[in-house]
mmCIF file of C-alpha atoms in Angstrom:
data_model
loop_
_atom_site.group_PDB
_atom_site.id
_atom_site.type_symbol
_atom_site.label_atom_id
_atom_site.label_comp_id
_atom_site.label_asym_id
_atom_site.label_seq_id
_atom_site.Cartn_x
_atom_site.Cartn_y
_atom_site.Cartn_z
ATOM 1 C CA MET A 1 51.030 172.782 25.770
ATOM 2 C CA SER A 2 50.969 170.726 29.066
ATOM 3 C CA GLY A 3 51.947 171.676 32.435
ATOM 4 C CA THR A 4 51.073 174.002 34.877
ATOM 5 C CA VAL A 5 51.734 177.883 34.801
ATOM 6 C CA PRO A 6 53.392 179.179 37.743
ATOM 7 C CA SER A 7 51.690 181.828 39.518
ATOM 8 C CA PRO A 8 53.332 185.268 39.673
ATOM 9 C CA ALA A 9 55.177 186.236 42.763
ATOM 10 C CA VAL A 10 53.225 188.237 45.093
ATOM 11 C CA ASP A 11 54.828 191.183 46.949
ATOM 12 C CA LEU A 12 53.555 191.184 50.210
ATOM 13 C CA PHE A 13 55.380 194.307 51.401
ATOM 14 C CA ALA A 14 54.260 196.538 48.682
ATOM 15 C CA PRO A 15 51.440 198.286 50.313
ATOM 16 C CA VAL A 16 53.692 199.312 53.142
ATOM 17 C CA ARG A 17 57.268 199.351 51.635
ATOM 18 C CA SER A 18 57.357 203.263 52.131
ATOM 19 C CA ARG A 19 56.414 202.779 55.931
ATOM 20 C CA ILE A 20 59.244 200.294 56.094
ATOM 21 C CA GLY A 21 61.580 202.892 54.762
ATOM 22 C CA TRP A 22 60.345 205.386 57.302
ATOM 23 C CA ILE A 23 61.160 202.743 60.241
ATOM 24 C CA VAL A 24 64.652 202.229 58.816
ATOM 25 C CA VAL A 25 65.281 206.196 58.809
ATOM 26 C CA LEU A 26 63.825 206.869 62.392
ATOM 27 C CA ALA A 27 65.629 203.584 63.766
ATOM 28 C CA ALA A 28 68.970 204.946 62.541
ATOM 29 C CA VAL A 29 68.613 208.316 63.701
ATOM 30 C CA GLY A 30 67.485 206.763 67.060
ATOM 31 C CA ALA A 31 70.518 204.525 67.184
ATOM 32 C CA ALA A 32 72.931 207.273 66.206
ATOM 33 C CA GLY A 33 71.354 209.406 69.150
ATOM 34 C CA THR A 34 72.311 206.965 71.673
ATOM 35 C CA VAL A 35 76.143 207.003 70.645
ATOM 36 C CA VAL A 36 76.297 210.645 70.589
ATOM 37 C CA PRO A 37 76.253 211.612 74.090
ATOM 38 C CA LEU A 38 78.817 208.850 75.005
ATOM 39 C CA VAL A 39 80.842 210.424 72.449
ATOM 40 C CA ALA A 40 80.282 213.776 73.978
ATOM 41 C CA VAL A 41 81.344 212.828 77.341
ATOM 42 C CA VAL A 42 84.769 211.342 75.969
ATOM 43 C CA GLU A 43 85.359 214.659 73.864
ATOM 44 C CA LEU A 44 84.102 216.501 77.039
ATOM 45 C CA ALA A 45 86.616 215.043 79.176
ATOM 46 C CA ARG A 46 89.530 215.434 76.481
ATOM 47 C CA THR A 47 88.706 219.214 76.205
ATOM 48 C CA LEU A 48 88.880 219.526 79.883
ATOM 49 C CA TRP A 49 91.707 217.665 80.626
ATOM 50 C CA PRO A 50 94.168 220.330 80.225
ATOM 51 C CA ALA A 51 92.795 222.064 83.278
ATOM 52 C CA VAL A 52 94.161 219.524 85.506
ATOM 53 C CA ASP A 53 97.697 220.708 84.815
ATOM 54 C CA GLY A 54 96.312 224.415 85.029
ATOM 55 C CA GLY A 55 96.407 224.747 81.393
ATOM 56 C CA PRO A 56 93.827 226.770 79.277
ATOM 57 C CA VAL A 57 90.344 225.405 78.374
ATOM 58 C CA ASP A 58 88.338 225.929 75.085
ATOM 59 C CA ALA A 59 84.967 227.046 76.565
ATOM 60 C CA GLU A 60 83.206 227.371 73.314
ATOM 61 C CA ARG A 61 84.080 223.888 72.359
ATOM 62 C CA VAL A 62 82.792 222.754 75.741
ATOM 63 C CA TRP A 63 79.594 224.491 75.126
ATOM 64 C CA TRP A 64 79.414 223.182 71.571
ATOM 65 C CA ILE A 65 79.793 219.693 73.071
ATOM 66 C CA VAL A 66 76.989 219.958 75.666
ATOM 67 C CA ALA A 67 74.774 221.524 73.419
ATOM 68 C CA VAL A 68 75.225 218.600 70.655
ATOM 69 C CA ALA A 69 74.562 216.046 73.578
ATOM 70 C CA ALA A 70 71.435 217.964 74.962
ATOM 71 C CA VAL A 71 69.986 217.773 71.602
ATOM 72 C CA ALA A 72 71.008 214.493 70.554
ATOM 73 C CA LEU A 73 69.571 212.520 73.710
ATOM 74 C CA PRO A 74 65.688 213.637 73.247
ATOM 75 C CA ALA A 75 65.988 213.487 69.444
ATOM 76 C CA SER A 76 66.967 209.764 70.172
ATOM 77 C CA PHE A 77 64.289 209.299 72.354
ATOM 78 C CA ALA A 78 61.783 210.831 69.784
ATOM 79 C CA ALA A 79 63.237 208.833 66.996
ATOM 80 C CA THR A 80 63.177 205.403 68.407
ATOM 81 C CA TRP A 81 59.572 205.903 69.723
ATOM 82 C CA GLY A 82 58.666 207.191 66.174
ATOM 83 C CA SER A 83 60.198 204.127 64.653
ATOM 84 C CA ILE A 84 58.518 201.610 67.107
ATOM 85 C CA MET A 85 55.251 203.425 66.442
ATOM 86 C CA VAL A 86 55.507 203.419 62.552
ATOM 87 C CA GLY A 87 56.547 199.731 62.829
ATOM 88 C CA HIS A 88 53.485 198.476 64.813
ATOM 89 C CA LEU A 89 51.124 200.664 62.601
ATOM 90 C CA THR A 90 52.925 199.344 59.727
ATOM 91 C CA ASP A 91 52.388 195.808 61.229
ATOM 92 C CA ALA A 92 48.575 196.318 61.458
ATOM 93 C CA ARG A 93 48.103 197.416 57.735
ATOM 94 C CA LEU A 94 49.877 194.675 56.750
ATOM 95 C CA GLN A 95 48.369 191.745 58.500
ATOM 96 C CA HIS A 96 45.028 193.327 57.457
ATOM 97 C CA ASP A 97 46.094 193.226 53.822
ATOM 98 C CA VAL A 98 47.424 189.861 53.854
ATOM 99 C CA ARG A 99 44.493 188.425 55.493
ATOM 100 C CA VAL A 100 42.150 190.220 53.163
ATOM 101 C CA ARG A 101 43.976 188.647 50.127
ATOM 102 C CA LEU A 102 43.900 185.169 51.839
ATOM 103 C CA VAL A 103 39.939 185.058 52.670
ATOM 104 C CA ASP A 104 39.662 186.201 49.069
ATOM 105 C CA LEU A 105 41.593 183.475 47.714
ATOM 106 C CA LEU A 106 40.014 180.818 50.087
ATOM 107 C CA ASP A 107 36.603 182.192 48.882
ATOM 108 C CA ARG A 108 37.482 181.165 45.669
ATOM 109 C CA LEU A 109 39.244 177.740 45.786
ATOM 110 C CA PRO A 110 37.397 174.616 45.116
ATOM 111 C CA LEU A 111 35.560 172.690 47.954
ATOM 112 C CA GLY A 112 38.113 169.791 47.014
ATOM 113 C CA TRP A 113 40.993 171.879 48.110
ATOM 114 C CA PHE A 114 39.719 171.932 51.550
ATOM 115 C CA GLY A 115 38.868 168.420 51.815
ATOM 116 C CA ARG A 116 42.586 167.631 51.160
ATOM 117 C CA ARG A 117 43.632 169.798 54.018
ATOM 118 C CA SER A 118 42.891 169.560 57.616
ATOM 119 C CA SER A 119 41.062 172.668 58.938
ATOM 120 C CA GLY A 120 44.243 173.182 61.216
ATOM 121 C CA SER A 121 46.463 173.894 58.282
ATOM 122 C CA VAL A 122 44.183 176.412 57.113
ATOM 123 C CA LYS A 123 43.928 177.995 60.381
ATOM 124 C CA LYS A 124 47.461 178.262 60.846
ATOM 125 C CA THR A 125 48.192 179.713 57.547
ATOM 126 C CA VAL A 126 45.427 182.388 58.039
ATOM 127 C CA GLU A 127 46.010 183.079 61.798
ATOM 128 C CA ASN A 128 49.251 181.773 63.062
ATOM 129 C CA ASP A 129 51.705 182.594 59.893
ATOM 130 C CA VAL A 130 49.996 186.100 59.548
ATOM 131 C CA SER A 131 50.525 186.849 63.203
ATOM 132 C CA ALA A 132 53.937 185.956 63.089
ATOM 133 C CA LEU A 133 54.700 188.956 60.588
ATOM 134 C CA HIS A 134 54.157 191.278 63.778
ATOM 135 C CA HIS A 135 57.678 190.278 64.654
ATOM 136 C CA LEU A 136 59.054 191.316 61.455
ATOM 137 C CA THR A 137 57.546 194.498 60.730
ATOM 138 C CA GLY A 138 56.771 195.530 64.289
ATOM 139 C CA HIS A 139 60.391 194.576 65.792
ATOM 140 C CA ALA A 140 63.000 192.982 63.487
ATOM 141 C CA VAL A 141 63.472 195.976 61.206
ATOM 142 C CA HIS A 142 64.087 198.471 63.834
ATOM 143 C CA ASP A 143 66.321 195.933 65.985
ATOM 144 C CA LEU A 144 68.269 195.009 62.813
ATOM 145 C CA VAL A 145 68.973 198.777 62.230
ATOM 146 C CA VAL A 146 69.825 199.637 65.764
ATOM 147 C CA ALA A 147 72.038 196.455 65.800
ATOM 148 C CA VAL A 148 74.188 197.571 62.896
ATOM 149 C CA VAL A 149 74.123 201.206 63.369
ATOM 150 C CA VAL A 150 75.187 201.475 67.007
ATOM 151 C CA PRO A 151 78.255 199.154 66.933
ATOM 152 C CA VAL A 152 79.427 200.475 63.371
ATOM 153 C CA LEU A 153 79.467 204.064 64.723
ATOM 154 C CA SER A 154 81.087 203.041 68.153
ATOM 155 C CA LEU A 155 83.737 200.901 66.437
ATOM 156 C CA GLY A 156 84.244 203.933 63.907
ATOM 157 C CA TYR A 157 84.706 206.476 66.862
ATOM 158 C CA LEU A 158 86.960 203.963 68.685
ATOM 159 C CA PHE A 159 89.391 203.122 65.706
ATOM 160 C CA ALA A 160 89.572 206.908 65.069
ATOM 161 C CA THR A 161 90.594 207.618 68.430
ATOM 162 C CA GLU A 162 92.240 204.407 70.011
ATOM 163 C CA TRP A 163 92.567 201.604 67.566
ATOM 164 C CA ARG A 164 94.058 199.383 69.999
ATOM 165 C CA MET A 165 91.104 199.491 72.204
ATOM 166 C CA ALA A 166 88.846 199.081 69.011
ATOM 167 C CA LEU A 167 90.439 195.753 68.255
ATOM 168 C CA ALA A 168 89.858 194.361 71.683
ATOM 169 C CA CYS A 169 86.096 195.433 71.556
ATOM 170 C CA LEU A 170 85.906 193.183 68.223
ATOM 171 C CA VAL A 171 86.918 189.965 70.424
ATOM 172 C CA PRO A 172 83.580 189.699 71.889
ATOM 173 C CA LEU A 173 81.722 190.491 68.726
ATOM 174 C CA VAL A 174 83.573 187.819 66.798
ATOM 175 C CA LEU A 175 82.999 185.291 69.619
ATOM 176 C CA THR A 176 79.344 186.100 69.494
ATOM 177 C CA VAL A 177 79.197 185.478 65.699
ATOM 178 C CA VAL A 178 80.929 182.100 66.299
ATOM 179 C CA LEU A 179 78.690 181.004 68.913
ATOM 180 C CA TYR A 180 75.422 181.987 66.931
ATOM 181 C CA ALA A 181 76.470 180.092 64.105
ATOM 182 C CA VAL A 182 77.152 176.875 65.965
ATOM 183 C CA MET A 183 73.567 177.283 67.943
ATOM 184 C CA MET A 184 71.920 178.059 64.829
ATOM 185 C CA ALA A 185 73.210 174.860 63.108
ATOM 186 C CA GLY A 186 70.416 172.565 61.924
ATOM 187 C CA SER A 187 67.756 175.530 62.735
ATOM 188 C CA ARG A 188 65.946 175.242 59.323
ATOM 189 C CA GLU A 189 65.084 171.472 59.879
ATOM 190 C CA GLN A 190 64.001 172.362 63.272
ATOM 191 C CA LEU A 191 61.805 175.152 61.907
ATOM 192 C CA VAL A 192 60.180 172.748 59.593
ATOM 193 C CA ARG A 193 59.554 170.412 62.643
ATOM 194 C CA TYR A 194 58.089 173.335 64.547
ATOM 195 C CA ASP A 195 55.699 174.376 61.723
ATOM 196 C CA GLU A 196 54.510 170.929 61.320
ATOM 197 C CA SER A 197 54.054 170.449 65.128
ATOM 198 C CA VAL A 198 52.127 173.863 65.221
ATOM 199 C CA GLU A 199 49.847 172.619 62.312
ATOM 200 C CA ARG A 200 49.081 169.207 64.160
ATOM 201 C CA LEU A 201 48.211 171.063 67.382
ATOM 202 C CA ASN A 202 45.893 173.319 65.633
ATOM 203 C CA SER A 203 44.071 170.494 64.156
ATOM 204 C CA ALA A 204 43.796 168.610 67.438
ATOM 205 C CA THR A 205 42.595 171.968 69.035
ATOM 206 C CA ILE A 206 40.124 172.398 66.514
ATOM 207 C CA GLU A 207 38.859 168.792 66.606
ATOM 208 C CA PHE A 208 38.489 168.885 70.410
ATOM 209 C CA VAL A 209 36.457 172.216 70.256
ATOM 210 C CA HIS A 210 34.108 171.078 67.527
ATOM 211 C CA GLY A 211 33.858 167.675 69.711
ATOM 212 C CA ILE A 212 32.455 169.465 72.872
ATOM 213 C CA ALA A 213 28.963 169.292 71.843
ATOM 214 C CA VAL A 214 29.312 165.356 71.065
ATOM 215 C CA VAL A 215 31.169 165.057 74.413
ATOM 216 C CA LYS A 216 28.039 166.709 76.435
ATOM 217 C CA SER A 217 25.599 164.383 74.520
ATOM 218 C CA PHE A 218 27.335 161.060 74.259
ATOM 219 C CA GLY A 219 30.034 161.203 77.250
ATOM 220 C CA GLN A 220 33.073 160.609 74.825
ATOM 221 C CA GLY A 221 35.371 163.132 76.642
ATOM 222 C CA ARG A 222 38.269 160.879 77.411
ATOM 223 C CA ARG A 223 38.618 159.617 73.855
ATOM 224 C CA ARG A 224 38.106 163.551 72.509
ATOM 225 C CA HIS A 225 40.537 164.742 75.063
ATOM 226 C CA ALA A 226 43.139 161.936 74.402
ATOM 227 C CA GLY A 227 44.036 163.305 70.797
ATOM 228 C CA TYR A 228 44.365 166.767 71.891
ATOM 229 C CA ALA A 229 46.572 165.884 75.249
ATOM 230 C CA ARG A 230 48.601 163.711 72.888
ATOM 231 C CA GLU A 231 49.612 166.552 70.554
ATOM 232 C CA THR A 232 49.896 168.867 73.360
ATOM 233 C CA ASP A 233 52.618 166.423 75.009
ATOM 234 C CA ARG A 234 54.173 165.923 71.728
ATOM 235 C CA PHE A 235 54.503 169.685 70.783
ATOM 236 C CA LEU A 236 56.010 170.192 74.514
ATOM 237 C CA ARG A 237 58.500 167.582 74.051
ATOM 238 C CA PHE A 238 59.721 168.984 70.667
ATOM 239 C CA TYR A 239 59.950 172.493 71.921
ATOM 240 C CA ARG A 240 61.676 171.638 75.224
ATOM 241 C CA GLY A 241 64.201 169.462 73.401
ATOM 242 C CA TRP A 242 64.993 172.353 70.988
ATOM 243 C CA MET A 243 65.250 175.056 73.688
ATOM 244 C CA GLY A 244 67.572 172.605 75.651
ATOM 245 C CA GLU A 245 69.816 171.988 72.725
ATOM 246 C CA THR A 246 70.273 176.023 72.264
ATOM 247 C CA ALA A 247 70.176 176.951 75.818
ATOM 248 C CA THR A 248 73.955 176.208 76.532
ATOM 249 C CA MET A 249 75.089 178.348 73.612
ATOM 250 C CA GLN A 250 72.667 180.989 74.338
ATOM 251 C CA SER A 251 74.121 181.420 77.941
ATOM 252 C CA LEU A 252 77.667 181.480 76.476
ATOM 253 C CA VAL A 253 76.277 184.367 74.299
ATOM 254 C CA ASP A 254 74.961 186.198 77.295
ATOM 255 C CA VAL A 255 78.009 185.873 79.122
ATOM 256 C CA VAL A 256 80.437 187.188 76.142
ATOM 257 C CA THR A 257 78.090 190.025 75.377
ATOM 258 C CA ALA A 258 77.667 191.081 79.049
ATOM 259 C CA PRO A 259 78.645 194.706 79.733
ATOM 260 C CA ALA A 260 81.235 193.644 82.283
ATOM 261 C CA VAL A 261 82.935 190.985 80.193
ATOM 262 C CA VAL A 262 83.043 193.597 77.188
ATOM 263 C CA LEU A 263 84.776 196.033 79.606
ATOM 264 C CA ALA A 264 87.477 193.872 80.955
#
C-alpha cells in the first residue's frame, strides 16, 4: 500500500477549552451588565413620567429599578475584568503548550527537514505564529461575545418598546456590514502575502544578526546590511500599500458607527 498516511488532526485548544467557556460566560455577563443600567434609565423615566402631570408614581418600582441598576454596573465591571484576566491566563497556558509541542516535534525531525527550510521560517512558526494566538484567546473571544450580546440585547429592548426606532438603528449596522465586506475583499490573498513577507524578513534578520561577527572581522557590513534593508523596505511597501487600500473604507466605517451619526 503506497502513499503517505495523513497525520491526525491536533486540537490545539483542548487543554484550555473549559477556560474559553469561562471567558464566554463572563464576557456575556459583563456585556449584559452594560446594557442594564441604560435600560434602567429609560424605565425609570417612564415610571416617573406621570409625576409631570401630578399623577401617582409607583415608588416600589422606582426603587427596584434603582437597585437592579446599582447591582448590574459593578457586576458588569467585575465580570468584564474576570473575562479579560481569564483570557490572558488562557493565552499564556495555550502558548506554553503549543511551544512545548513544537519544540518536541522539532527535536524529532531529521536534519534534512531543516536543510530544506530557512531559519526564518522556523523562527516564524515557533515565535510569530504562536504569539499571534494572543489576540485570539486574550482578546478576540471576549470582544466577539460583547459585539454580539450588546447589539442583540439593545435591539431586543428597542423592538419591544419602539420598533420604528429599532429599525432606524439597524441602518448603521447594515451599512457597516456592507462596508466591511467590501474592505475585506481579497484579504485572504493579502494575508498570504503578509505571511510570506514576514518569513522573508525573519530570514533576513537572522542572517544579518548571525553575520555581525563576520562584519566585524572582514568589514562586509554594506553587503550584509543590504539584504536586510531590502527585505525591510519590501515589507514596508507591501504593508503600507495594504493599509492604504483599506484606509478609506475603515474611515467610512468609523463615521457610520460614530455615536453622533447613530443618534442622528
